[in-house]
Short mmCIF file of C-alpha atoms and ligand atoms in Angstrom, two decimals:
data_model
loop_
_atom_site.label_atom_id
_atom_site.label_comp_id
_atom_site.label_asym_id
_atom_site.label_seq_id
_atom_site.Cartn_x
_atom_site.Cartn_y
_atom_site.Cartn_z
CA UNK A 1 13.51 -47.33 -41.50
CA UNK A 2 17.15 -48.38 -41.08
CA UNK A 3 18.79 -51.75 -40.78
CA UNK A 4 22.19 -52.76 -39.71
CA UNK A 5 23.58 -55.21 -42.13
CA UNK A 6 22.94 -55.73 -45.75
CA UNK A 7 21.35 -59.00 -46.73
CA UNK A 8 20.91 -60.44 -50.18
CA UNK A 9 17.21 -60.77 -50.91
CA UNK A 10 17.25 -61.75 -54.53
CA UNK A 11 19.63 -62.69 -57.32
CA UNK A 12 20.59 -61.21 -60.64
CA UNK A 13 21.62 -63.66 -63.33
CA UNK A 14 24.27 -62.83 -65.91
CA UNK A 15 25.18 -65.11 -68.75
CA UNK A 16 28.57 -65.26 -70.43
CA UNK A 17 27.57 -65.84 -74.05
CA UNK A 18 31.06 -67.04 -74.96
CA UNK A 19 30.82 -70.04 -72.61
CA UNK A 20 27.07 -70.23 -72.10
CA UNK A 21 27.65 -70.22 -68.31
CA UNK A 22 25.25 -68.30 -66.06
CA UNK A 23 26.07 -66.73 -62.71
CA UNK A 24 23.65 -65.74 -59.97
CA UNK A 25 24.73 -62.53 -58.32
CA UNK A 26 23.19 -61.53 -54.97
CA UNK A 27 20.99 -58.44 -55.08
CA UNK A 28 21.02 -56.26 -51.98
CA UNK A 29 18.36 -53.73 -51.07
CA UNK A 30 19.01 -50.60 -49.07
CA UNK A 31 16.35 -48.78 -47.09
CA UNK A 32 15.52 -46.61 -50.10
CA UNK A 33 17.07 -46.08 -53.54
CA UNK A 34 18.20 -48.45 -56.30
CA UNK A 35 19.04 -52.06 -55.46
CA UNK A 36 22.67 -53.05 -55.87
CA UNK A 37 24.12 -56.16 -57.47
CA UNK A 38 26.86 -57.61 -55.29
CA UNK A 39 29.81 -58.28 -57.61
CA UNK A 40 32.46 -58.87 -54.94
CA UNK A 41 32.99 -62.48 -56.04
CA UNK A 42 32.48 -61.70 -59.73
CA UNK A 43 36.16 -61.88 -60.68
CA UNK A 44 36.79 -65.02 -58.62
CA UNK A 45 33.75 -66.74 -60.18
CA UNK A 46 33.96 -65.51 -63.78
CA UNK A 47 37.55 -64.33 -64.37
CA UNK A 48 36.14 -60.99 -65.58
CA UNK A 49 36.38 -57.51 -64.14
CA UNK A 50 33.50 -55.08 -64.43
CA UNK A 51 34.22 -51.84 -66.32
CA UNK A 52 32.80 -48.54 -65.08
CA UNK A 53 34.99 -45.47 -65.68
CA UNK A 54 33.65 -42.56 -63.64
CA UNK A 55 31.78 -45.07 -61.44
CA UNK A 56 28.41 -44.17 -62.93
CA UNK A 57 26.91 -47.53 -61.92
CA UNK A 58 29.13 -48.50 -59.02
CA UNK A 59 28.36 -48.33 -55.31
CA UNK A 60 31.71 -48.19 -53.53
CA UNK A 61 30.42 -48.68 -49.98
CA UNK A 62 27.30 -48.90 -47.84
CA UNK A 63 26.48 -45.75 -45.91
CA UNK A 64 23.83 -44.41 -43.52
CA UNK A 65 24.76 -40.76 -43.80
CA UNK A 66 23.31 -39.16 -46.93
CA UNK A 67 20.69 -40.21 -49.46
CA UNK A 68 20.19 -38.55 -52.86
CA UNK A 69 17.41 -39.21 -55.35
CA UNK A 70 18.76 -37.38 -58.37
CA UNK A 71 15.63 -37.83 -60.49
CA UNK A 72 13.34 -36.36 -57.86
CA UNK A 73 15.83 -33.77 -56.60
CA UNK A 74 15.83 -35.15 -53.04
CA UNK A 75 18.71 -34.82 -50.57
CA UNK A 76 18.42 -36.33 -47.08
CA UNK A 77 20.97 -36.31 -44.28
CA UNK A 78 20.33 -39.19 -41.87
CA UNK A 79 16.76 -39.08 -43.24
CA UNK A 80 16.12 -35.34 -42.79
CA UNK A 81 15.39 -33.26 -45.94
CA UNK A 82 18.07 -30.66 -46.62
CA UNK A 83 15.58 -27.77 -46.77
CA UNK A 84 14.33 -28.51 -43.23
CA UNK A 85 17.88 -28.65 -41.90
CA UNK A 86 18.92 -25.48 -43.74
CA UNK A 87 15.86 -23.63 -42.47
CA UNK A 88 16.00 -24.68 -38.82
CA UNK A 89 19.49 -25.76 -37.73
CA UNK A 90 22.75 -24.31 -36.59
CA UNK A 91 25.55 -25.75 -38.72
CA UNK A 92 26.98 -27.63 -35.74
CA UNK A 93 23.64 -29.40 -35.22
CA UNK A 94 23.94 -30.72 -38.76
CA UNK A 95 27.59 -31.62 -38.15
CA UNK A 96 26.51 -33.59 -35.06
CA UNK A 97 23.76 -35.27 -37.08
CA UNK A 98 26.18 -36.33 -39.82
CA UNK A 99 28.74 -37.59 -37.33
CA UNK A 100 26.53 -39.36 -34.80
CA UNK A 101 23.31 -40.20 -36.68
CA UNK A 102 20.72 -38.14 -34.78
CA UNK A 103 20.07 -34.49 -34.08
CA UNK A 104 21.52 -33.50 -30.70
CA UNK A 105 19.37 -32.62 -27.69
CA UNK A 106 20.19 -29.43 -25.77
CA UNK A 107 22.89 -30.98 -23.57
CA UNK A 108 24.50 -32.92 -26.40
CA UNK A 109 24.59 -29.78 -28.53
CA UNK A 110 26.08 -27.67 -25.75
CA UNK A 111 28.85 -30.23 -25.20
CA UNK A 112 29.57 -30.61 -28.91
CA UNK A 113 29.59 -26.85 -29.51
CA UNK A 114 31.91 -26.43 -26.54
CA UNK A 115 34.31 -29.10 -27.84
CA UNK A 116 34.42 -27.57 -31.31
CA UNK A 117 34.75 -24.01 -29.99
CA UNK A 118 37.62 -24.91 -27.67
CA UNK A 119 39.65 -26.58 -30.43
CA UNK A 120 39.44 -23.76 -32.95
CA UNK A 121 42.88 -22.23 -32.26
CA UNK A 122 45.79 -23.45 -34.35
CA UNK A 123 49.16 -24.46 -32.95
CA UNK A 124 50.99 -21.11 -32.89
CA UNK A 125 53.84 -22.46 -34.99
CA UNK A 126 51.43 -23.03 -37.88
CA UNK A 127 51.51 -19.26 -38.40
CA UNK A 128 55.08 -19.69 -39.59
CA UNK A 129 53.99 -22.42 -41.95
CA UNK A 130 51.71 -19.86 -43.65
CA UNK A 131 54.56 -17.47 -44.23
CA UNK A 132 56.28 -20.12 -46.36
CA UNK A 133 53.60 -19.58 -49.02
CA UNK A 134 53.70 -16.83 -51.62
CA UNK A 135 51.12 -14.13 -50.85
CA UNK A 136 49.40 -14.83 -54.17
CA UNK A 137 49.07 -18.59 -53.48
CA UNK A 138 45.55 -19.90 -54.11
CA UNK A 139 43.69 -20.38 -50.78
CA UNK A 140 42.96 -23.99 -51.81
CA UNK A 141 46.71 -24.62 -52.19
CA UNK A 142 47.28 -23.09 -48.75
CA UNK A 143 44.35 -24.93 -47.12
CA UNK A 144 45.41 -28.24 -48.64
CA UNK A 145 48.98 -27.71 -47.44
CA UNK A 146 48.02 -26.61 -43.93
CA UNK A 147 45.48 -29.41 -43.39
CA UNK A 148 48.04 -31.97 -44.57
CA UNK A 149 50.58 -30.35 -42.24
CA UNK A 150 48.28 -30.80 -39.21
CA UNK A 151 49.58 -34.37 -39.12
CA UNK A 152 53.00 -32.87 -38.38
CA UNK A 153 51.60 -30.79 -35.50
CA UNK A 154 49.11 -33.11 -33.78
CA UNK A 155 50.91 -36.42 -33.35
CA UNK A 156 48.51 -37.54 -30.65
CA UNK A 157 45.56 -37.95 -33.03
CA UNK A 158 47.05 -39.83 -35.98
CA UNK A 159 46.30 -43.41 -35.00
CA UNK A 160 43.04 -44.28 -36.76
CA UNK A 161 42.76 -47.57 -34.86
CA UNK A 162 42.31 -45.73 -31.54
CA UNK A 163 38.68 -44.53 -31.10
CA UNK A 164 39.75 -41.74 -28.73
CA UNK A 165 42.32 -40.38 -31.20
CA UNK A 166 39.68 -40.50 -33.92
CA UNK A 167 37.36 -38.28 -31.84
CA UNK A 168 40.20 -35.85 -31.18
CA UNK A 169 41.12 -35.71 -34.88
CA UNK A 170 37.48 -35.25 -35.90
CA UNK A 171 37.01 -32.39 -33.41
CA UNK A 172 40.24 -30.73 -34.44
CA UNK A 173 39.47 -30.87 -38.13
CA UNK A 174 35.95 -29.42 -37.87
CA UNK A 175 37.04 -26.85 -35.27
CA UNK A 176 40.16 -25.61 -37.04
CA UNK A 177 38.94 -25.41 -40.64
CA UNK A 178 37.36 -21.93 -40.28
CA UNK A 179 40.63 -20.69 -38.78
CA UNK A 180 42.72 -22.34 -41.51
CA UNK A 181 40.59 -21.03 -44.37
CA UNK A 182 40.15 -17.49 -43.02
CA UNK A 183 43.89 -17.27 -42.32
CA UNK A 184 44.59 -18.25 -45.94
CA UNK A 185 42.57 -15.15 -46.88
CA UNK A 186 44.19 -12.87 -44.29
CA UNK A 187 47.62 -13.99 -45.45
CA UNK A 188 46.76 -13.26 -49.08
CA UNK A 189 45.79 -9.65 -48.30
CA UNK A 190 48.57 -9.03 -45.79
CA UNK A 191 46.32 -8.49 -42.76
CA UNK A 192 47.05 -9.92 -39.29
CA UNK A 193 45.52 -13.30 -38.53
CA UNK A 194 42.43 -13.03 -36.32
CA UNK A 195 42.11 -15.52 -33.50
CA UNK A 196 38.79 -17.33 -33.06
CA UNK A 197 36.34 -15.90 -30.52
CA UNK A 198 34.62 -18.35 -28.20
CA UNK A 199 31.43 -16.29 -27.79
CA UNK A 200 30.53 -16.62 -31.48
CA UNK A 201 28.76 -19.38 -33.37
CA UNK A 202 30.65 -21.39 -35.97
CA UNK A 203 29.37 -19.25 -38.89
CA UNK A 204 29.81 -15.96 -36.99
CA UNK A 205 33.31 -16.91 -35.97
CA UNK A 206 34.29 -17.59 -39.55
CA UNK A 207 32.99 -14.18 -40.67
CA UNK A 208 34.78 -12.58 -37.74
CA UNK A 209 38.12 -14.20 -38.64
CA UNK A 210 37.65 -13.22 -42.29
CA UNK A 211 36.71 -9.58 -41.82
CA UNK A 212 37.76 -8.30 -38.38
CA UNK A 213 40.93 -6.24 -37.97
CA UNK A 214 42.64 -5.46 -34.66
CA UNK A 215 42.14 -1.68 -35.03
CA UNK A 216 38.38 -1.55 -34.51
CA UNK A 217 35.50 -3.63 -33.22
CA UNK A 218 33.76 -5.89 -35.74
CA UNK A 219 30.08 -6.68 -35.42
CA UNK A 220 28.91 -9.74 -37.33
CA UNK A 221 25.83 -8.90 -39.41
CA UNK A 222 23.15 -11.43 -38.28
CA UNK A 223 21.64 -11.75 -41.77
CA UNK A 224 25.04 -12.57 -43.25
CA UNK A 225 25.76 -14.99 -40.39
CA UNK A 226 22.44 -16.72 -41.07
CA UNK A 227 23.27 -16.93 -44.78
CA UNK A 228 26.73 -18.31 -44.02
CA UNK A 229 25.24 -20.85 -41.61
CA UNK A 230 22.87 -22.00 -44.34
CA UNK A 231 25.58 -22.16 -46.99
CA UNK A 232 27.69 -24.31 -44.67
CA UNK A 233 24.74 -26.67 -44.13
CA UNK A 234 24.03 -26.91 -47.86
CA UNK A 235 27.60 -27.97 -48.54
CA UNK A 236 28.10 -30.24 -45.52
CA UNK A 237 27.86 -33.62 -47.24
CA UNK A 238 26.84 -35.10 -50.54
CA UNK A 239 27.28 -38.85 -50.50
CA UNK A 240 30.12 -40.52 -52.47
CA UNK A 241 31.22 -37.63 -54.73
CA UNK A 242 34.79 -37.30 -56.05
CA UNK A 243 36.31 -35.64 -52.97
CA UNK A 244 34.48 -37.85 -50.46
CA UNK A 245 35.47 -40.95 -52.39
CA UNK A 246 39.04 -39.60 -52.38
CA UNK A 247 38.92 -39.24 -48.59
CA UNK A 248 37.57 -42.78 -48.25
CA UNK A 249 40.06 -44.26 -50.71
CA UNK A 250 42.99 -42.50 -49.00
CA UNK A 251 41.70 -43.59 -45.60
CA UNK A 252 41.24 -47.19 -46.70
CA UNK A 253 45.02 -47.61 -46.63
CA UNK A 254 45.12 -46.49 -42.98
CA UNK A 255 46.48 -43.02 -43.80
CA UNK A 256 46.01 -40.50 -40.98
CA UNK A 257 42.85 -38.35 -41.02
CA UNK A 258 44.63 -35.06 -41.72
CA UNK A 259 46.36 -36.54 -44.78
CA UNK A 260 43.03 -37.99 -45.99
CA UNK A 261 41.29 -34.62 -45.64
CA UNK A 262 44.12 -32.90 -47.54
CA UNK A 263 43.51 -35.40 -50.36
CA UNK A 264 39.79 -34.54 -50.27
CA UNK A 265 40.58 -30.81 -50.53
CA UNK A 266 42.81 -31.48 -53.55
CA UNK A 267 40.03 -33.37 -55.29
CA UNK A 268 37.42 -30.73 -54.46
CA UNK A 269 39.55 -28.06 -56.12
CA UNK A 270 38.78 -29.23 -59.68
CA UNK A 271 36.39 -27.10 -61.78
CA UNK A 272 34.11 -30.10 -62.42
CA UNK A 273 33.60 -30.37 -58.64
CA UNK A 274 33.97 -27.71 -55.94
CA UNK A 275 35.91 -25.38 -58.21
CA UNK A 276 32.70 -24.76 -60.15
CA UNK A 277 31.51 -21.94 -57.85
CA UNK A 278 34.60 -19.93 -58.75
CA UNK A 279 34.15 -20.87 -62.42
CA UNK A 280 30.49 -19.69 -62.32
CA UNK A 281 31.46 -16.23 -61.21
CA UNK A 282 34.24 -16.00 -63.79
CA UNK A 283 31.73 -17.10 -66.43
CA UNK A 284 29.14 -14.49 -65.37
CA UNK A 285 31.81 -11.79 -65.53
CA UNK A 286 32.88 -13.06 -68.94
CA UNK A 287 29.27 -12.90 -70.20
CA UNK A 288 29.20 -9.33 -68.89
CA UNK A 289 25.63 -8.32 -69.69
CA UNK A 290 22.14 -9.78 -69.87
CA UNK A 291 21.87 -9.37 -73.63
CA UNK A 292 24.89 -11.66 -74.22
CA UNK A 293 23.35 -14.61 -72.36
CA UNK A 294 21.81 -16.11 -75.53
CA UNK A 295 25.22 -16.12 -77.23
CA UNK A 296 26.76 -18.12 -74.35
CA UNK A 297 23.85 -20.57 -74.17
CA UNK A 298 24.44 -21.17 -77.90
CA UNK A 299 28.13 -21.79 -77.26
CA UNK A 300 27.33 -24.24 -74.45
CA UNK A 301 25.23 -26.28 -76.89
CA UNK A 302 27.88 -26.34 -79.61
CA UNK A 303 29.64 -29.73 -79.67
CA UNK A 304 32.75 -28.14 -81.21
CA UNK A 305 33.05 -25.53 -78.48
CA UNK A 306 34.52 -26.72 -75.15
CA UNK A 307 32.53 -24.04 -73.28
CA UNK A 308 30.05 -25.36 -70.71
CA UNK A 309 27.61 -23.46 -68.58
CA UNK A 310 29.28 -23.58 -65.20
CA UNK A 311 26.87 -24.27 -62.33
CA UNK A 312 24.66 -26.35 -64.62
CA UNK A 313 24.39 -30.11 -64.70
CA UNK A 314 25.20 -32.74 -62.14
CA UNK A 315 26.25 -36.36 -62.24
CA UNK A 316 23.44 -37.38 -59.90
CA UNK A 317 20.73 -34.68 -60.11
CA UNK A 318 18.66 -34.92 -63.24
CA UNK A 319 16.29 -32.40 -61.70
CA UNK A 320 16.72 -29.05 -59.92
CA UNK A 321 19.43 -29.48 -57.25
CA UNK A 322 17.44 -28.95 -54.02
CA UNK A 323 20.37 -26.99 -52.60
CA UNK A 324 20.28 -24.54 -55.54
CA UNK A 325 16.71 -23.52 -54.68
CA UNK A 326 17.67 -22.64 -51.10
CA UNK A 327 20.78 -20.91 -52.37
CA UNK A 328 18.69 -18.76 -54.71
CA UNK A 329 16.42 -17.73 -51.81
CA UNK A 330 19.45 -16.98 -49.61
CA UNK A 331 20.88 -14.88 -52.42
CA UNK A 332 17.82 -12.63 -52.44
CA UNK A 333 17.87 -12.32 -48.62
CA UNK A 334 21.52 -11.25 -48.64
CA UNK A 335 20.98 -8.76 -51.45
CA UNK A 336 17.96 -7.23 -49.67
CA UNK A 337 19.94 -6.91 -46.44
CA UNK A 338 22.86 -5.27 -48.20
CA UNK A 339 20.56 -3.04 -50.24
CA UNK A 340 21.91 -4.36 -53.54
CA UNK A 341 19.08 -4.12 -56.04
CA UNK A 342 20.69 -4.07 -59.46
CA UNK A 343 23.68 -6.35 -59.17
CA UNK A 344 24.47 -7.05 -62.86
CA UNK A 345 25.85 -10.54 -62.15
CA UNK A 346 22.63 -11.56 -60.41
CA UNK A 347 20.62 -10.24 -63.36
CA UNK A 348 22.81 -12.25 -65.74
CA UNK A 349 22.48 -15.37 -63.59
CA UNK A 350 18.70 -15.11 -63.46
CA UNK A 351 18.47 -14.56 -67.21
CA UNK A 352 20.81 -17.50 -67.83
CA UNK A 353 18.76 -19.75 -65.59
CA UNK A 354 15.53 -18.67 -67.31
CA UNK A 355 16.84 -19.22 -70.85
CA UNK A 356 18.56 -22.51 -70.06
CA UNK A 357 15.55 -23.96 -68.27
CA UNK A 358 13.40 -23.28 -71.34
CA UNK A 359 15.94 -24.57 -73.87
CA UNK A 360 15.42 -28.02 -75.46
CA UNK A 361 19.12 -28.93 -75.17
CA UNK A 362 19.13 -28.40 -71.40
CA UNK A 363 15.68 -29.96 -70.96
CA UNK A 364 16.60 -33.11 -72.92
CA UNK A 365 19.92 -33.55 -71.13
CA UNK A 366 18.27 -32.73 -67.80
CA UNK A 367 20.75 -29.97 -67.01
CA UNK A 368 19.55 -27.84 -64.10
CA UNK A 369 21.32 -25.29 -61.89
CA UNK A 370 23.44 -26.97 -59.22
CA UNK A 371 24.48 -25.74 -55.76
CA UNK A 372 27.34 -23.72 -57.20
CA UNK A 373 25.21 -21.60 -59.47
CA UNK A 374 24.16 -19.02 -56.86
CA UNK A 375 26.73 -19.51 -54.12
CA UNK A 376 29.42 -17.44 -55.84
CA UNK A 377 27.12 -14.46 -56.26
CA UNK A 378 26.26 -14.56 -52.55
CA UNK A 379 29.90 -14.85 -51.53
CA UNK A 380 30.79 -11.90 -53.72
CA UNK A 381 28.04 -9.78 -52.16
CA UNK A 382 29.41 -10.70 -48.73
CA UNK A 383 32.82 -9.39 -49.74
CA UNK A 384 34.44 -12.81 -50.12
CA UNK A 385 36.85 -12.86 -53.07
CA UNK A 386 36.40 -15.39 -55.88
CA UNK A 387 39.56 -17.29 -55.05
CA UNK A 388 38.10 -18.10 -51.60
CA UNK A 389 34.90 -19.74 -52.87
CA UNK A 390 36.16 -23.29 -53.13
CA UNK A 391 38.03 -23.00 -49.84
CA UNK A 392 34.71 -22.13 -48.22
CA UNK A 393 33.19 -25.22 -49.77
CA UNK A 394 36.08 -27.26 -48.32
CA UNK A 395 35.42 -25.76 -44.89
CA UNK A 396 31.77 -26.84 -45.01
CA UNK A 397 32.47 -30.26 -46.54
CA UNK A 398 35.05 -31.11 -43.88
CA UNK A 399 32.21 -32.31 -41.64
CA UNK A 400 30.91 -34.66 -44.34
CA UNK A 401 34.41 -35.94 -45.12
CA UNK A 402 35.07 -36.63 -41.45
CA UNK A 403 31.69 -38.36 -40.97
CA UNK A 404 32.29 -40.55 -44.02
CA UNK A 405 35.84 -41.34 -42.93
CA UNK A 406 34.63 -42.36 -39.45
CA UNK A 407 31.88 -44.52 -40.92
CA UNK A 408 34.41 -46.24 -43.16
CA UNK A 409 36.83 -46.95 -40.30
CA UNK A 410 33.99 -48.58 -38.33
CA UNK A 411 32.81 -50.69 -41.26
CA UNK A 412 33.70 -54.36 -40.67
CA UNK A 413 33.81 -54.75 -44.46
CA UNK A 414 36.59 -52.17 -44.78
CA UNK A 415 39.29 -53.21 -47.25
CA UNK A 416 41.95 -51.12 -48.89
CA UNK A 417 40.41 -49.64 -52.05
CA UNK A 418 42.04 -51.15 -55.11
CA UNK A 419 40.18 -50.81 -58.40
CA UNK A 420 41.34 -52.88 -61.38
CA UNK A 421 41.47 -51.89 -65.04
CA UNK A 422 40.91 -52.85 -68.64
CA UNK A 423 44.49 -53.01 -69.89
CA UNK A 424 44.83 -51.78 -73.49
CA UNK A 425 48.62 -51.30 -73.65
CA UNK A 426 51.39 -53.38 -75.22
CA UNK A 427 51.48 -57.08 -74.56
CA UNK A 428 54.78 -58.49 -73.31
CA UNK A 429 57.78 -57.67 -75.52
CA UNK A 430 61.54 -57.98 -75.20
CA UNK A 431 63.89 -55.18 -74.20
CA UNK A 432 65.77 -53.53 -77.10
CA UNK A 433 69.11 -51.83 -76.33
CA UNK A 434 69.14 -48.08 -76.99
CA UNK A 435 71.44 -48.24 -80.05
CA UNK A 436 68.99 -50.63 -81.73
CA UNK A 437 65.74 -48.65 -81.14
N1 ACO B 1 26.82 -27.08 -70.19
C1 ACO B 1 26.59 -27.61 -71.41
N2 ACO B 1 26.47 -28.94 -71.65
C2 ACO B 1 26.58 -29.76 -70.60
C3 ACO B 1 26.83 -29.29 -69.29
C4 ACO B 1 26.94 -27.90 -69.10
N3 ACO B 1 27.18 -27.39 -67.89
N4 ACO B 1 26.91 -30.32 -68.43
C5 ACO B 1 26.73 -31.42 -69.17
N5 ACO B 1 26.53 -31.09 -70.48
C6 ACO B 1 26.24 -32.03 -71.57
C7 ACO B 1 27.50 -32.78 -71.99
O1 ACO B 1 28.15 -32.13 -73.05
C8 ACO B 1 26.94 -34.12 -72.39
O2 ACO B 1 26.43 -34.01 -73.69
P1 ACO B 1 26.46 -35.29 -74.68
O3 ACO B 1 25.63 -36.33 -74.02
O4 ACO B 1 25.88 -34.75 -75.94
O5 ACO B 1 27.90 -35.67 -74.79
C9 ACO B 1 25.76 -34.33 -71.45
O6 ACO B 1 25.34 -33.01 -71.05
C10 ACO B 1 26.11 -35.13 -70.19
O7 ACO B 1 27.22 -34.52 -69.58
P2 ACO B 1 28.43 -35.32 -68.91
O8 ACO B 1 29.61 -34.42 -68.82
O9 ACO B 1 28.60 -36.63 -69.62
O10 ACO B 1 27.83 -35.60 -67.48
P3 ACO B 1 28.63 -35.91 -66.18
O11 ACO B 1 27.68 -36.51 -65.23
O12 ACO B 1 29.88 -36.67 -66.47
O13 ACO B 1 29.11 -34.46 -65.67
C11 ACO B 1 29.21 -32.37 -64.58
C12 ACO B 1 28.51 -33.74 -64.68
C13 ACO B 1 30.75 -32.57 -64.51
C14 ACO B 1 28.77 -31.67 -63.30
C15 ACO B 1 28.85 -31.53 -65.83
O14 ACO B 1 27.44 -31.33 -65.89
C16 ACO B 1 29.57 -30.18 -65.87
O15 ACO B 1 30.72 -30.12 -66.34
N6 ACO B 1 28.94 -29.09 -65.33
C17 ACO B 1 29.58 -27.80 -65.25
C18 ACO B 1 30.52 -27.78 -64.05
C19 ACO B 1 29.77 -27.71 -62.73
O16 ACO B 1 28.87 -26.90 -62.56
N7 ACO B 1 30.21 -28.55 -61.78
C20 ACO B 1 29.65 -28.56 -60.42
C21 ACO B 1 28.99 -29.86 -60.13
S1 ACO B 1 28.22 -29.78 -58.55
C22 ACO B 1 29.47 -30.01 -57.44
O17 ACO B 1 30.46 -30.65 -57.67
C23 ACO B 1 29.26 -29.40 -56.16
#
């Protein structure tokens, strides 16, 4: 079931005990999920702001793209469960679904795939932009810089008010991200950039640009391409998380789409968000062997120790992250294909998961493995270096960011995002000249 515009169906009464006044706030119901209390007129009516650091109880927009039930461990894109999409779809089918609302038929898919494929080359001058970076620059720094710089190269798709320019920007961003990210890797290892190949799928093309060299033919391993396709789908969108909210907030001012996406990449980089996949692998290497897992679980539970189990816990999921389950299965498929049977990091990860899932601390706090827990181990097995993990996440999430940005632009309720605050600083005071301070 979907419906077009939100309607208040009920009210929620709050009473200000200092004045005894009561206020009826409209309650709006979505198609599924918690009801929301509409507080848009709250300040005008009551003179109070609401206070919600970290936005744990705040809906920032209405959306038809992704639904998460964190208690049940459910993730739906446009109504379709993530496991069905990951099992059956090409990544570009999911991209189409996120962008346009329905899965494409054969003709729609062929057209969309063609449009994406034929926009995957970068303006040749962007190569020179890469050479301005140090070779040891983090691929997220490079990706963030290059995506932001697209606004300096593609002037004909910056006007967000023009629907045609929006389509061009959307196509360019999704099409060029694999090229941008793989070139960040090639630059870091000093190999020549590989141009995209139009006969390959989105996932195959990315692997090709990462691992091919001009001196010999490169055959994409179909099992690895399937795994990459699935990983891209699992990371494609996740509702109003930090980076998506950053894209929306940046876009709410009318900033161009390339600048908004660069802001999203910057937000994703943090270790509490997309940077966690890199942090997981570093943590597994730090643990070093299966018999030290208990020691690290103990540290994670110690209030005086800042150590946390990376890849565990989630703001929304208070159950097993449905993406983590598929990731675990993909991990075993990749390892079987590559004939890796005793990878120590996988053994450590499985032991860690087992111990943590049985531990009262993790059970009580509802801390389960999240999507990042297994992705790093798979990437490593594929030959992708740790520093590239979050950039790969950014590549996959670009579709979600673009879909959310487009939805926001079309929303008649769009306003520039402008949160308020609880001010706890000095009240007004008079200036004191320096010699009297
Ligand atoms: N290890 C140990 N303890 C943890 C962990 C963890 N990974 N995660 C949360 N906790 C504890 C906290 O110490 C806190 O305990 P307290 O109530 O006694 O103070 C409680 O569980 C709740 O944690 P919060 O940090 O308040 O929960 P929040 O929703 O703000 O944070 C987050 C969620 C950031 C994901 C957190 O679980 C974490 O840091 N996890 C590790 C990093 C990670 O894997 N991030 C990836 C998230 S998925 C993604 O972005 C794609």
